[in-house]
Coordinates of C-alpha atoms in Angstrom, one line a residue:
X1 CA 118.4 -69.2 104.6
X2 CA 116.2 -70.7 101.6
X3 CA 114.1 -72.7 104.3
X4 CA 112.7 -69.7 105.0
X5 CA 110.3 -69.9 101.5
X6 CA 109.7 -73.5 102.2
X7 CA 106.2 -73.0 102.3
X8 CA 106.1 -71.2 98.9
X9 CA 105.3 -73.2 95.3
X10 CA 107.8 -74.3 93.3
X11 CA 108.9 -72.4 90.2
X12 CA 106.6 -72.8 87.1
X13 CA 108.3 -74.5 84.3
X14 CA 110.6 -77.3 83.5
X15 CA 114.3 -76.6 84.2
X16 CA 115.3 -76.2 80.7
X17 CA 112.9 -73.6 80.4
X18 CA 114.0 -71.8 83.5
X19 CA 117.3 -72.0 82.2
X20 CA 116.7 -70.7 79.1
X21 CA 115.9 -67.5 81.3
X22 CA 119.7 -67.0 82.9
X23 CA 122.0 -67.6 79.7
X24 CA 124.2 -64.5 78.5
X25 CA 122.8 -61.1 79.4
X26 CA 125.3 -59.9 76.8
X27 CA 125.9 -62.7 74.0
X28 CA 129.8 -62.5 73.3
X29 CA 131.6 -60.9 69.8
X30 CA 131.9 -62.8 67.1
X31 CA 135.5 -62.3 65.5
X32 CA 134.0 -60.3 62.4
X33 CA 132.4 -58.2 65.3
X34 CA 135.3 -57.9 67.4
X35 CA 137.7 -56.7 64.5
X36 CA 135.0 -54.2 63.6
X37 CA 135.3 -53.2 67.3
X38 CA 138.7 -53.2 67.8
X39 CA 139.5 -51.0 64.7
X40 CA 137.5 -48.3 66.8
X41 CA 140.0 -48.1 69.1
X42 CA 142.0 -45.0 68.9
X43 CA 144.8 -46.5 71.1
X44 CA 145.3 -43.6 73.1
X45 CA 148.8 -42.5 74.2
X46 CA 148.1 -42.7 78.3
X47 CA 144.9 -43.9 77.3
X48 CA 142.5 -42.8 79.9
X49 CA 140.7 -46.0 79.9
X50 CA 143.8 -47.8 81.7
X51 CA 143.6 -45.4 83.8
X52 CA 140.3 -45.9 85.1
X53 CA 140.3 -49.8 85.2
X54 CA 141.2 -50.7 89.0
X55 CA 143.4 -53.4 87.8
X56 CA 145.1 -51.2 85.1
X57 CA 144.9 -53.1 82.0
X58 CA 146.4 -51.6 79.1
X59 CA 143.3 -51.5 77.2
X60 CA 144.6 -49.8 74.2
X61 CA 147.8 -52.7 73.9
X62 CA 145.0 -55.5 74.1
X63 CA 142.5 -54.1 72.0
X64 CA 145.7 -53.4 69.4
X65 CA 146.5 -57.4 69.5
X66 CA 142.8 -58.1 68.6
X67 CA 143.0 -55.9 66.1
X68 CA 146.4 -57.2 64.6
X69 CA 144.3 -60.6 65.4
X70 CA 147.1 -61.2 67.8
X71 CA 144.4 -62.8 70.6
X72 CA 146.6 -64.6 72.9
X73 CA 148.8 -61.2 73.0
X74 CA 145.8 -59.6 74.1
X75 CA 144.6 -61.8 76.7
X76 CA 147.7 -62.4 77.8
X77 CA 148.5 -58.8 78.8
X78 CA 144.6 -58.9 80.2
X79 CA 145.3 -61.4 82.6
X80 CA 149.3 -59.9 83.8
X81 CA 147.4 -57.2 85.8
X82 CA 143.9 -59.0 86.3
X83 CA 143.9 -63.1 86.8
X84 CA 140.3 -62.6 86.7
X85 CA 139.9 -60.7 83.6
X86 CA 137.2 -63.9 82.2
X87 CA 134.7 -62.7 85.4
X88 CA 135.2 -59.2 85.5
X89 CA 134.8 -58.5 81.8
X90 CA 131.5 -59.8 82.5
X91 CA 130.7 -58.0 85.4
X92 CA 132.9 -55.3 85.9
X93 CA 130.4 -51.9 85.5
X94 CA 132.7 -50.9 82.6
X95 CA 130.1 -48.4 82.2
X96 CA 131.3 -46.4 85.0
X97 CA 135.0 -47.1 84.7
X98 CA 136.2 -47.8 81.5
X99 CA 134.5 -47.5 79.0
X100 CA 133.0 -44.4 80.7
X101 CA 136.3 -42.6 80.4
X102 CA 137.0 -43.4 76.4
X103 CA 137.5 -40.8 74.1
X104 CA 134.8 -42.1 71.6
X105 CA 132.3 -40.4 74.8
X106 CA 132.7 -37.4 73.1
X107 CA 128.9 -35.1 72.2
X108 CA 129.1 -36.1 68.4
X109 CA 129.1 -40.0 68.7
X110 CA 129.1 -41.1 72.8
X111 CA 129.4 -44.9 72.0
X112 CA 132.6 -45.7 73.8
X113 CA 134.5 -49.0 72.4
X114 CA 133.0 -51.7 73.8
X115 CA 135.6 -53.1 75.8
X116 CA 134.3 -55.0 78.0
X117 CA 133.1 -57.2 75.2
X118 CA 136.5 -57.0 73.9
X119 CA 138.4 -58.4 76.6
X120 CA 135.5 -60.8 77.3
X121 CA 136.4 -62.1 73.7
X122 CA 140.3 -62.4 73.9
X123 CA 139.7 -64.7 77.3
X124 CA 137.6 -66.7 75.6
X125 CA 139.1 -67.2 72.4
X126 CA 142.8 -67.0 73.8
X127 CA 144.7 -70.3 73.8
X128 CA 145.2 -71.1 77.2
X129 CA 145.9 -74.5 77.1
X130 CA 148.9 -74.1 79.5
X131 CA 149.1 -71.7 82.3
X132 CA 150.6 -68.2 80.7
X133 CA 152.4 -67.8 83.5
X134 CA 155.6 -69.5 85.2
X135 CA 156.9 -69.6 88.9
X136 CA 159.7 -67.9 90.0
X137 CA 162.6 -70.4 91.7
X138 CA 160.5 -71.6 95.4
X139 CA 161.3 -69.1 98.0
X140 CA 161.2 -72.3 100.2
X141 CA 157.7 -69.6 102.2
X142 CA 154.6 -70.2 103.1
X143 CA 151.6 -67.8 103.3
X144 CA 148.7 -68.3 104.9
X145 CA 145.3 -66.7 102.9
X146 CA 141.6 -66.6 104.5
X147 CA 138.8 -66.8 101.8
X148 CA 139.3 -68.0 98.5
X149 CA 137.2 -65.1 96.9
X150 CA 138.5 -63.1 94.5
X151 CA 140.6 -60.9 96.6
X152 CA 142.4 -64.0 98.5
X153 CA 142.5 -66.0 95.8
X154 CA 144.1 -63.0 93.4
X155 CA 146.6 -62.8 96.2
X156 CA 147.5 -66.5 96.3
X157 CA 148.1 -66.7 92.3
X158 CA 150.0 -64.0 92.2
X159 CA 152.2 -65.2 95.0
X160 CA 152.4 -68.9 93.2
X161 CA 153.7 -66.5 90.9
X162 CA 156.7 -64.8 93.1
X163 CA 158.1 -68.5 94.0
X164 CA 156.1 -68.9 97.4
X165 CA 154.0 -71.6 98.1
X166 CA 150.0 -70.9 99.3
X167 CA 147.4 -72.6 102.0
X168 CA 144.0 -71.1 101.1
X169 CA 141.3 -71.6 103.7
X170 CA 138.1 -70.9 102.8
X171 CA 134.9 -71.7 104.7
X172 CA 132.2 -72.8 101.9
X173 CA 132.6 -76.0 99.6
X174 CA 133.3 -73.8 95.9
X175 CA 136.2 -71.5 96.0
X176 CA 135.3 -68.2 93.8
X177 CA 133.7 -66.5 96.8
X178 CA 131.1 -64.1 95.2
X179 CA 132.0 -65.5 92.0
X180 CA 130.8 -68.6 92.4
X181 CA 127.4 -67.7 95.0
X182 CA 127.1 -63.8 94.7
X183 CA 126.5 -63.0 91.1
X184 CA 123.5 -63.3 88.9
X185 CA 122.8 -66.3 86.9
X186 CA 122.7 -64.7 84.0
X187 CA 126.0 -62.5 84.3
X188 CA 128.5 -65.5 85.2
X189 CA 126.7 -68.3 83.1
X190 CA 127.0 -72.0 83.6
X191 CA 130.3 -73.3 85.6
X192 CA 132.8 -70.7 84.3
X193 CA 133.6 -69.1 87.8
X194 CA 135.3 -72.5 88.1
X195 CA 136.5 -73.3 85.3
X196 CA 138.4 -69.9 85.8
X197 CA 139.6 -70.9 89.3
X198 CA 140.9 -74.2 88.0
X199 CA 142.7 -72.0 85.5
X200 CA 144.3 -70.1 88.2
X201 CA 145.0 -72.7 90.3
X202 CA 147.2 -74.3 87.2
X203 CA 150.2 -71.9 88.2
X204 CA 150.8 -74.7 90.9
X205 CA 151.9 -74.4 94.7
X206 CA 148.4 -73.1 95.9
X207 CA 146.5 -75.8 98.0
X208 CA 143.0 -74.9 98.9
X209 CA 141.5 -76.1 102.2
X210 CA 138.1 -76.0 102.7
X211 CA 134.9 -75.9 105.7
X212 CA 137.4 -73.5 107.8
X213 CA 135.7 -70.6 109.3
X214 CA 138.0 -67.4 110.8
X215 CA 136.5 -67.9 114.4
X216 CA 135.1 -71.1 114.1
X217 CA 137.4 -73.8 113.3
X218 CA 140.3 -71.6 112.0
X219 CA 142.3 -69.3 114.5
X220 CA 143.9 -66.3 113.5
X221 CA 146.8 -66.8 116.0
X222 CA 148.1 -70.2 114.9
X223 CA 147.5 -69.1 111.5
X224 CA 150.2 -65.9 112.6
X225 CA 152.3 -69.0 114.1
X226 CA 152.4 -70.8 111.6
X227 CA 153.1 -69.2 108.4
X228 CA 155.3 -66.9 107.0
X229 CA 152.4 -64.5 106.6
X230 CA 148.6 -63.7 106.5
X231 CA 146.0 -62.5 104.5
X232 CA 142.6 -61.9 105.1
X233 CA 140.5 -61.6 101.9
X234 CA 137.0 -63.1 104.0
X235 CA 134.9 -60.1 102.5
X236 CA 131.9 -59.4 104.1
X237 CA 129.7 -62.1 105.0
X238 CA 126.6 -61.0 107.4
X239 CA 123.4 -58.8 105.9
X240 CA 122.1 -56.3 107.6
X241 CA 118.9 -56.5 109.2
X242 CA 116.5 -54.0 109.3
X243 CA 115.9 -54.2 112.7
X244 CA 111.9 -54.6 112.2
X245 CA 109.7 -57.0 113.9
X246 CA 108.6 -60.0 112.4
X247 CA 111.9 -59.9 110.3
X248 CA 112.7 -63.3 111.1
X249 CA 109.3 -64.3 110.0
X250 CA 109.2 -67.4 107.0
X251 CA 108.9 -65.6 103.9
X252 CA 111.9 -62.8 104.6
X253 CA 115.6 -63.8 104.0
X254 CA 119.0 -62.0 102.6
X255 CA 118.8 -61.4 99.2
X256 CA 122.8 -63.2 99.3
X257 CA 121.4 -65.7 100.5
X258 CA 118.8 -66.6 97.5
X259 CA 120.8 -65.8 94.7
X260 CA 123.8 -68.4 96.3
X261 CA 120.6 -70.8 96.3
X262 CA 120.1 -70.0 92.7
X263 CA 123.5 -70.6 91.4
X264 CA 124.4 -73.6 93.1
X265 CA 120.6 -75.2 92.3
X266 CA 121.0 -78.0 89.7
X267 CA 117.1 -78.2 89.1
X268 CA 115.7 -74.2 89.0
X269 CA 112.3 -75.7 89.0
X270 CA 112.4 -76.6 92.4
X271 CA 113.4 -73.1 94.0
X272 CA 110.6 -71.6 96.1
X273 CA 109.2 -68.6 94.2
X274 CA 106.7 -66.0 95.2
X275 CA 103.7 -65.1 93.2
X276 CA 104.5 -61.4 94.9
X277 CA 108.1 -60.3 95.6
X278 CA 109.6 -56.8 97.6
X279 CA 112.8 -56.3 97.3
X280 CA 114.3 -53.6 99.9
X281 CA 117.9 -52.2 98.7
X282 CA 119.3 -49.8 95.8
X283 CA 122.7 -51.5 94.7
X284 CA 123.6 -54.1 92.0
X285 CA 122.8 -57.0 94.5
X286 CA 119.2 -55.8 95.0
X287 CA 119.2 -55.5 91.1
X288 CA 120.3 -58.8 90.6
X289 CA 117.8 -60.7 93.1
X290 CA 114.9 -58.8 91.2
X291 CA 116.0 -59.3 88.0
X292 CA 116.3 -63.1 88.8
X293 CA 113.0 -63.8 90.3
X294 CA 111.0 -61.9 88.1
X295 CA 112.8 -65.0 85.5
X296 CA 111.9 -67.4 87.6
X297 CA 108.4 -66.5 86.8
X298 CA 107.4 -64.0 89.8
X299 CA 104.3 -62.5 88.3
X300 CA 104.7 -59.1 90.2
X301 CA 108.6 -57.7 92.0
X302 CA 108.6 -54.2 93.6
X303 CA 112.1 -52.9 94.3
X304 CA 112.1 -50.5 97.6
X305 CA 114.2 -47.4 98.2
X306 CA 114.3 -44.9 100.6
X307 CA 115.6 -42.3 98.8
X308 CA 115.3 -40.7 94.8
X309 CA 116.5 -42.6 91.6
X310 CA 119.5 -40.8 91.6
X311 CA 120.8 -42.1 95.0
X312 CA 120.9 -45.8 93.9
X313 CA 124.2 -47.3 94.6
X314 CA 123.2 -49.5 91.0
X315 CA 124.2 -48.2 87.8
X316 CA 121.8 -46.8 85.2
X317 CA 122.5 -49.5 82.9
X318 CA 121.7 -51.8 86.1
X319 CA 118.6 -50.2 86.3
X320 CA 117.4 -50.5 83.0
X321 CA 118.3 -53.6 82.6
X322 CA 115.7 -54.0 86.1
X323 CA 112.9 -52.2 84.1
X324 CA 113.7 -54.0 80.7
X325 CA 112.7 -57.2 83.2
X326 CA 109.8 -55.5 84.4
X327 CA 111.1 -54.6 88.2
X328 CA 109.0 -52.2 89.7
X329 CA 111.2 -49.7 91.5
X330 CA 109.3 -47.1 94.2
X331 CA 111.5 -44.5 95.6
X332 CA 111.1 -42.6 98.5
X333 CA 109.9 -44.9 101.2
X334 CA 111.4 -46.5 104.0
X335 CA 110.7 -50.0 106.3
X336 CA 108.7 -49.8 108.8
X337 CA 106.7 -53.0 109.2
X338 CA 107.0 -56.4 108.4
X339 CA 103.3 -57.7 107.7
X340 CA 102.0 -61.0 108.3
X341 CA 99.3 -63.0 108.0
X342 CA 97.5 -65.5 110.3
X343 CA 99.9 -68.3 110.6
X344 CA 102.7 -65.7 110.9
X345 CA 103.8 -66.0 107.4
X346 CA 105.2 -62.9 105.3
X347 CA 102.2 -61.4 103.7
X348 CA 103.4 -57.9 102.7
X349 CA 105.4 -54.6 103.8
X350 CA 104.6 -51.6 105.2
X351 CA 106.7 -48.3 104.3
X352 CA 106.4 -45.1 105.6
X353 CA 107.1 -42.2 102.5
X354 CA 110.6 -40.1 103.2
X355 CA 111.7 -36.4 101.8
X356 CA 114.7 -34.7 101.9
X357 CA 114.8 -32.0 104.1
X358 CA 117.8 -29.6 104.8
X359 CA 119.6 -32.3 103.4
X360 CA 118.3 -34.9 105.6
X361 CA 116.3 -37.8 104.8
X362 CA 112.8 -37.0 106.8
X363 CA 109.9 -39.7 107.1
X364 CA 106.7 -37.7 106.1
X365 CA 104.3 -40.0 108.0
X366 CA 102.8 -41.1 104.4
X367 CA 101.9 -44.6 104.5
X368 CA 102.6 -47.3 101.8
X369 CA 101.8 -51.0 102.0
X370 CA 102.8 -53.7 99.5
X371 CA 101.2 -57.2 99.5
X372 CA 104.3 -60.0 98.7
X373 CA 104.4 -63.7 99.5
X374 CA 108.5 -63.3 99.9
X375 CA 110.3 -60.1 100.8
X376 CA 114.2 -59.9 100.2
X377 CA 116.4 -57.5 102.0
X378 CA 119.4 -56.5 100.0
X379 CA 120.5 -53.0 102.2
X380 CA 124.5 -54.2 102.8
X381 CA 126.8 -56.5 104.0
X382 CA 128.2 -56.0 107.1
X383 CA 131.4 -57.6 108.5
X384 CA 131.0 -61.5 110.4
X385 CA 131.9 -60.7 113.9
X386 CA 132.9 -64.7 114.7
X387 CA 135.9 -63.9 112.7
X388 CA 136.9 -61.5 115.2
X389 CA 136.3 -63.6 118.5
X390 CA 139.5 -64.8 119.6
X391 CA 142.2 -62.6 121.3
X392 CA 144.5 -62.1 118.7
X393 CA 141.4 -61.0 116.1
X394 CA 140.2 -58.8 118.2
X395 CA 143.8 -56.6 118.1
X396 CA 143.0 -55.7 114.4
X397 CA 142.2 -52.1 114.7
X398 CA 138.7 -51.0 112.5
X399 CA 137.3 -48.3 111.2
X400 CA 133.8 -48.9 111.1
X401 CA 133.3 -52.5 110.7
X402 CA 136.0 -53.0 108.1
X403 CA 139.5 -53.8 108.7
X404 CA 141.9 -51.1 109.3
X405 CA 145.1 -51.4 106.1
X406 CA 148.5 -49.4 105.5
X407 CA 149.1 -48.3 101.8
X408 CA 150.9 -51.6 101.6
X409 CA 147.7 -53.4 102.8
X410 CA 149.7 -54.1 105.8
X411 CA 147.0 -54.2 109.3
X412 CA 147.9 -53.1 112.4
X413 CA 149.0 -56.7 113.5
X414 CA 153.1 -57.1 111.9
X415 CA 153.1 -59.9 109.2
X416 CA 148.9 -59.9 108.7
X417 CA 147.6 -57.9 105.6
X418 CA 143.9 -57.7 104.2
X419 CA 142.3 -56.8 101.0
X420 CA 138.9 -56.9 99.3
X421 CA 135.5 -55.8 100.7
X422 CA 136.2 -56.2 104.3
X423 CA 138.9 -53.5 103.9
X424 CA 138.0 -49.8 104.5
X425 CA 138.8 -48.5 101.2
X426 CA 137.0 -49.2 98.0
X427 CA 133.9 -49.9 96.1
X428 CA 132.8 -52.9 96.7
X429 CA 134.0 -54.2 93.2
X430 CA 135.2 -57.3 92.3
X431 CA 137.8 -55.6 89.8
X432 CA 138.9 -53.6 93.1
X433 CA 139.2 -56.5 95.3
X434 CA 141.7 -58.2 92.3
X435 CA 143.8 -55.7 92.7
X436 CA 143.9 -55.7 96.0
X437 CA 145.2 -59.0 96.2
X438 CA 147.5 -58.3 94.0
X439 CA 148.8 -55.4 95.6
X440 CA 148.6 -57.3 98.8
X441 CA 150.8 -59.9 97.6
X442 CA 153.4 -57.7 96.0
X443 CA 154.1 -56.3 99.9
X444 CA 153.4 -59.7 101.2
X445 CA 156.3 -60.5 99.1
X446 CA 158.8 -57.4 100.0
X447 CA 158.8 -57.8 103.4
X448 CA 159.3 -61.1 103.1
X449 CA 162.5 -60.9 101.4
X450 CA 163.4 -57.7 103.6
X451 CA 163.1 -59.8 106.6
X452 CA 165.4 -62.5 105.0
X453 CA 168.0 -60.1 103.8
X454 CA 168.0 -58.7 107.2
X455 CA 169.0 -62.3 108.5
X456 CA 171.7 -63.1 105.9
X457 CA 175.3 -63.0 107.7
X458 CA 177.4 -59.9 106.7

């Protein structure tokens, strides 16, 4: 955890300066800008853009209703398929999905609509005084979900929805799971992860219980007792180590781990930051923790990765926006050695240079050392095994160390389902993991009333 920078100086700067560093990486559309955007649109018939959002928005219906300045229309039709279309228009790669699949990519112009902006500006300009959407008559069920991220908490809503009532147990103090501790500052700004649960939540009959751990204090089998059904939406919650000496030395921690720091930190001025920062990892989490201590005022961040630039799991506009903060990124080399100093502190890495070879990844016996006060390991999440310590846990068949799922999101054990990140398939999105849980609930929701209509009297 953050203890483990204890011994490094505070960050230089008041907090209002700091803070000045993590407002909007994109500033919102004004509405003169957002008509002007809008009217780009060619509202394509089977627009391909729909088809590449996870959640399948109708892009081309809610960018019409801008258009026709028709913005509750629009957001309301954003949030039908996606109750978190506020977050994920801000950090949805929409250069990868949608907007990488519109039309206006063509040689001549490639500037897709920007629709990410677009939909970030009908869920912020909507009026959603009320809830949009009603309950259906109580089904007089109850279903149990684990983790309030945005996979359980999608599948909750949408079951408030579908007339059953919700327990959610979730094991941290905020609900909004990466939301609310795993995104950068400067993506999800101020308190709006939430605000935007409290929005959800204002469908009714979802209660939220919190500090209960699957494993800990929270057992799978009374949970399978108790309620009508399950679902697991508890993500992935233990880094990966890199299985080097000295790795529990002060100075190296989870990258997850600082960046929760960061966002729940009401003073920034008083995080730990290093004069000298590694950062191991190629994805959009390893982006993110450089990014945000280079802002906190790191004079020097070096981003690690054992193989080429075009292997990072990061997006190219995730990159850039890495360089455009002055991140360092060296390729080709791998961990080898944790380097300390006298008192046993973190002083630097050592890396040995890779190749590919035969299409292998081959060490080359090339040495590579980096002096850093902090070093932050962002290679993967892996899956929190406590959750999976009691009998009935253990019955959940795997592949790898995700959970094993149906097409119907139905797990080997009858009446428990799972979605999200700690599911087998997917991308690791939080776009993906919405729909999951609203997929998830759907079934949830069938076999529910299959199982009733089975017991009615003929």
């Amino acid at each position: 955890m953050i203890e483990s920078l204890q011994h490094l100086p505070p960050a230089a700067g008041s907090n209002g300066e700091l803070a000045a560093q993590f407002t909007d990486l994109a500033p919102p559309l004004s509405a003169r800008q957002a008509a002007v955007e809008a009217a780009r649109c060619l509202y394509c018939y089977d627009a391909p853009c729909m088809r590449a959002c996870p959640t399948g928005i109708d892009v081309a219906s809610f960018i019409r209703n801008i258009h026709d300045q028709n913005v509750d229309g629009a957001a309301h039709g954003i949030l039908k398929a996606n109750i978190f279309g506020g977050s994920c228009a801000r950090v949805c790669p929409t250069e990868i999905l949608c907007e990488d699949a519109c039309v206006r990519n063509h040689p001549a112009e490639r500037e897709p609509v920007r629709i990410g902006l677009l939909q970030r500006y009908a869920i912020d300009n909507a009026n959603l005084a009320s809830h949009p959407f009603q309950r259906a008559p109580a089904t007089g069920k109850v279903v149990a979900v684990v983790g309030a991220g945005p996979a359980g908490l999608s599948c909750a809503h949408r079951l408030a929805m579908l007339g059953h009532d919700v327990v959610v147990y979730e094991a941290r103090e905020k609900a909004g799971g990466l939301n609310e501790y795993g995104i950068a500052k400067y993506k999800l700004t101020g308190d709006f992860a939430q605000r935007e649960v409290d929005f959800l939540l204002s469908i009714g009959g979802i209660e939220i219980v919190h500090g209960r751990k699957l494993g800990g204090n929270l057992s799978l089998a009374e949970l399978h007792a108790r309620y009508d059904a399950v679902f697991l939406g508890i993500g992935l919650g233990a880094s990966r180590a890199l299985g080097l000496t000295g790795e529990e030395a002060p100075g190296l921690m989870a990258a997850v781990d600082y960046i929760a720091a960061l966002r729940q930190a009401s003073d920034l001025a008083s995080l730990p930051v290093p004069r000298h920062a590694v950062v191991i990892g190629a994805g959009n989490t390893a982006i993110d923790m450089a990014v945000q201590i280079k802002r906190l005022g790191a004079a020097e961040v070096t981003l690690v990765y054992r193989r080429g630039l075009e292997a990072m799991s990061a997006t190219g506009h995730e990159i850039e926006i890495a360089k455009a903060n002055g991140v360092q990124i060296r390729t080709w080399a791998a961990p080898l050695e944790v380097l300390l100093d006298e008192a046993g502190k973190v002083a630097g890495m050592r890396f040995e240079q890779t190749r590919m070879e035969d299409g292998r990844l081959v060490r080359t016996g090339g040495m590579l050392e980096i002096a850093a006060d902090a070093v932050f390991k962002a290679i993967g999440q892996g899956m929190d095994e406590t959750g999976f310590s009691e009998p009935l846990a253990r019955e959940l068949s795997r592949e790898g160390e995700r959970i094993w799922i149906d097409e119907r999101f139905r797990t080997a054990l009858p009446g428990i389902y799972a979605g999200g990140d700690c599911v087998a398939p997917g991308q690791d999105l939080t776009v993906q993991a919405v729909q999951h849980g609203k997929l998830a609930a759907l079934a949830i929701h069938h076999d529910i009333q299959s199982k009733t209509e089975a017991a009615w009297p003929t």
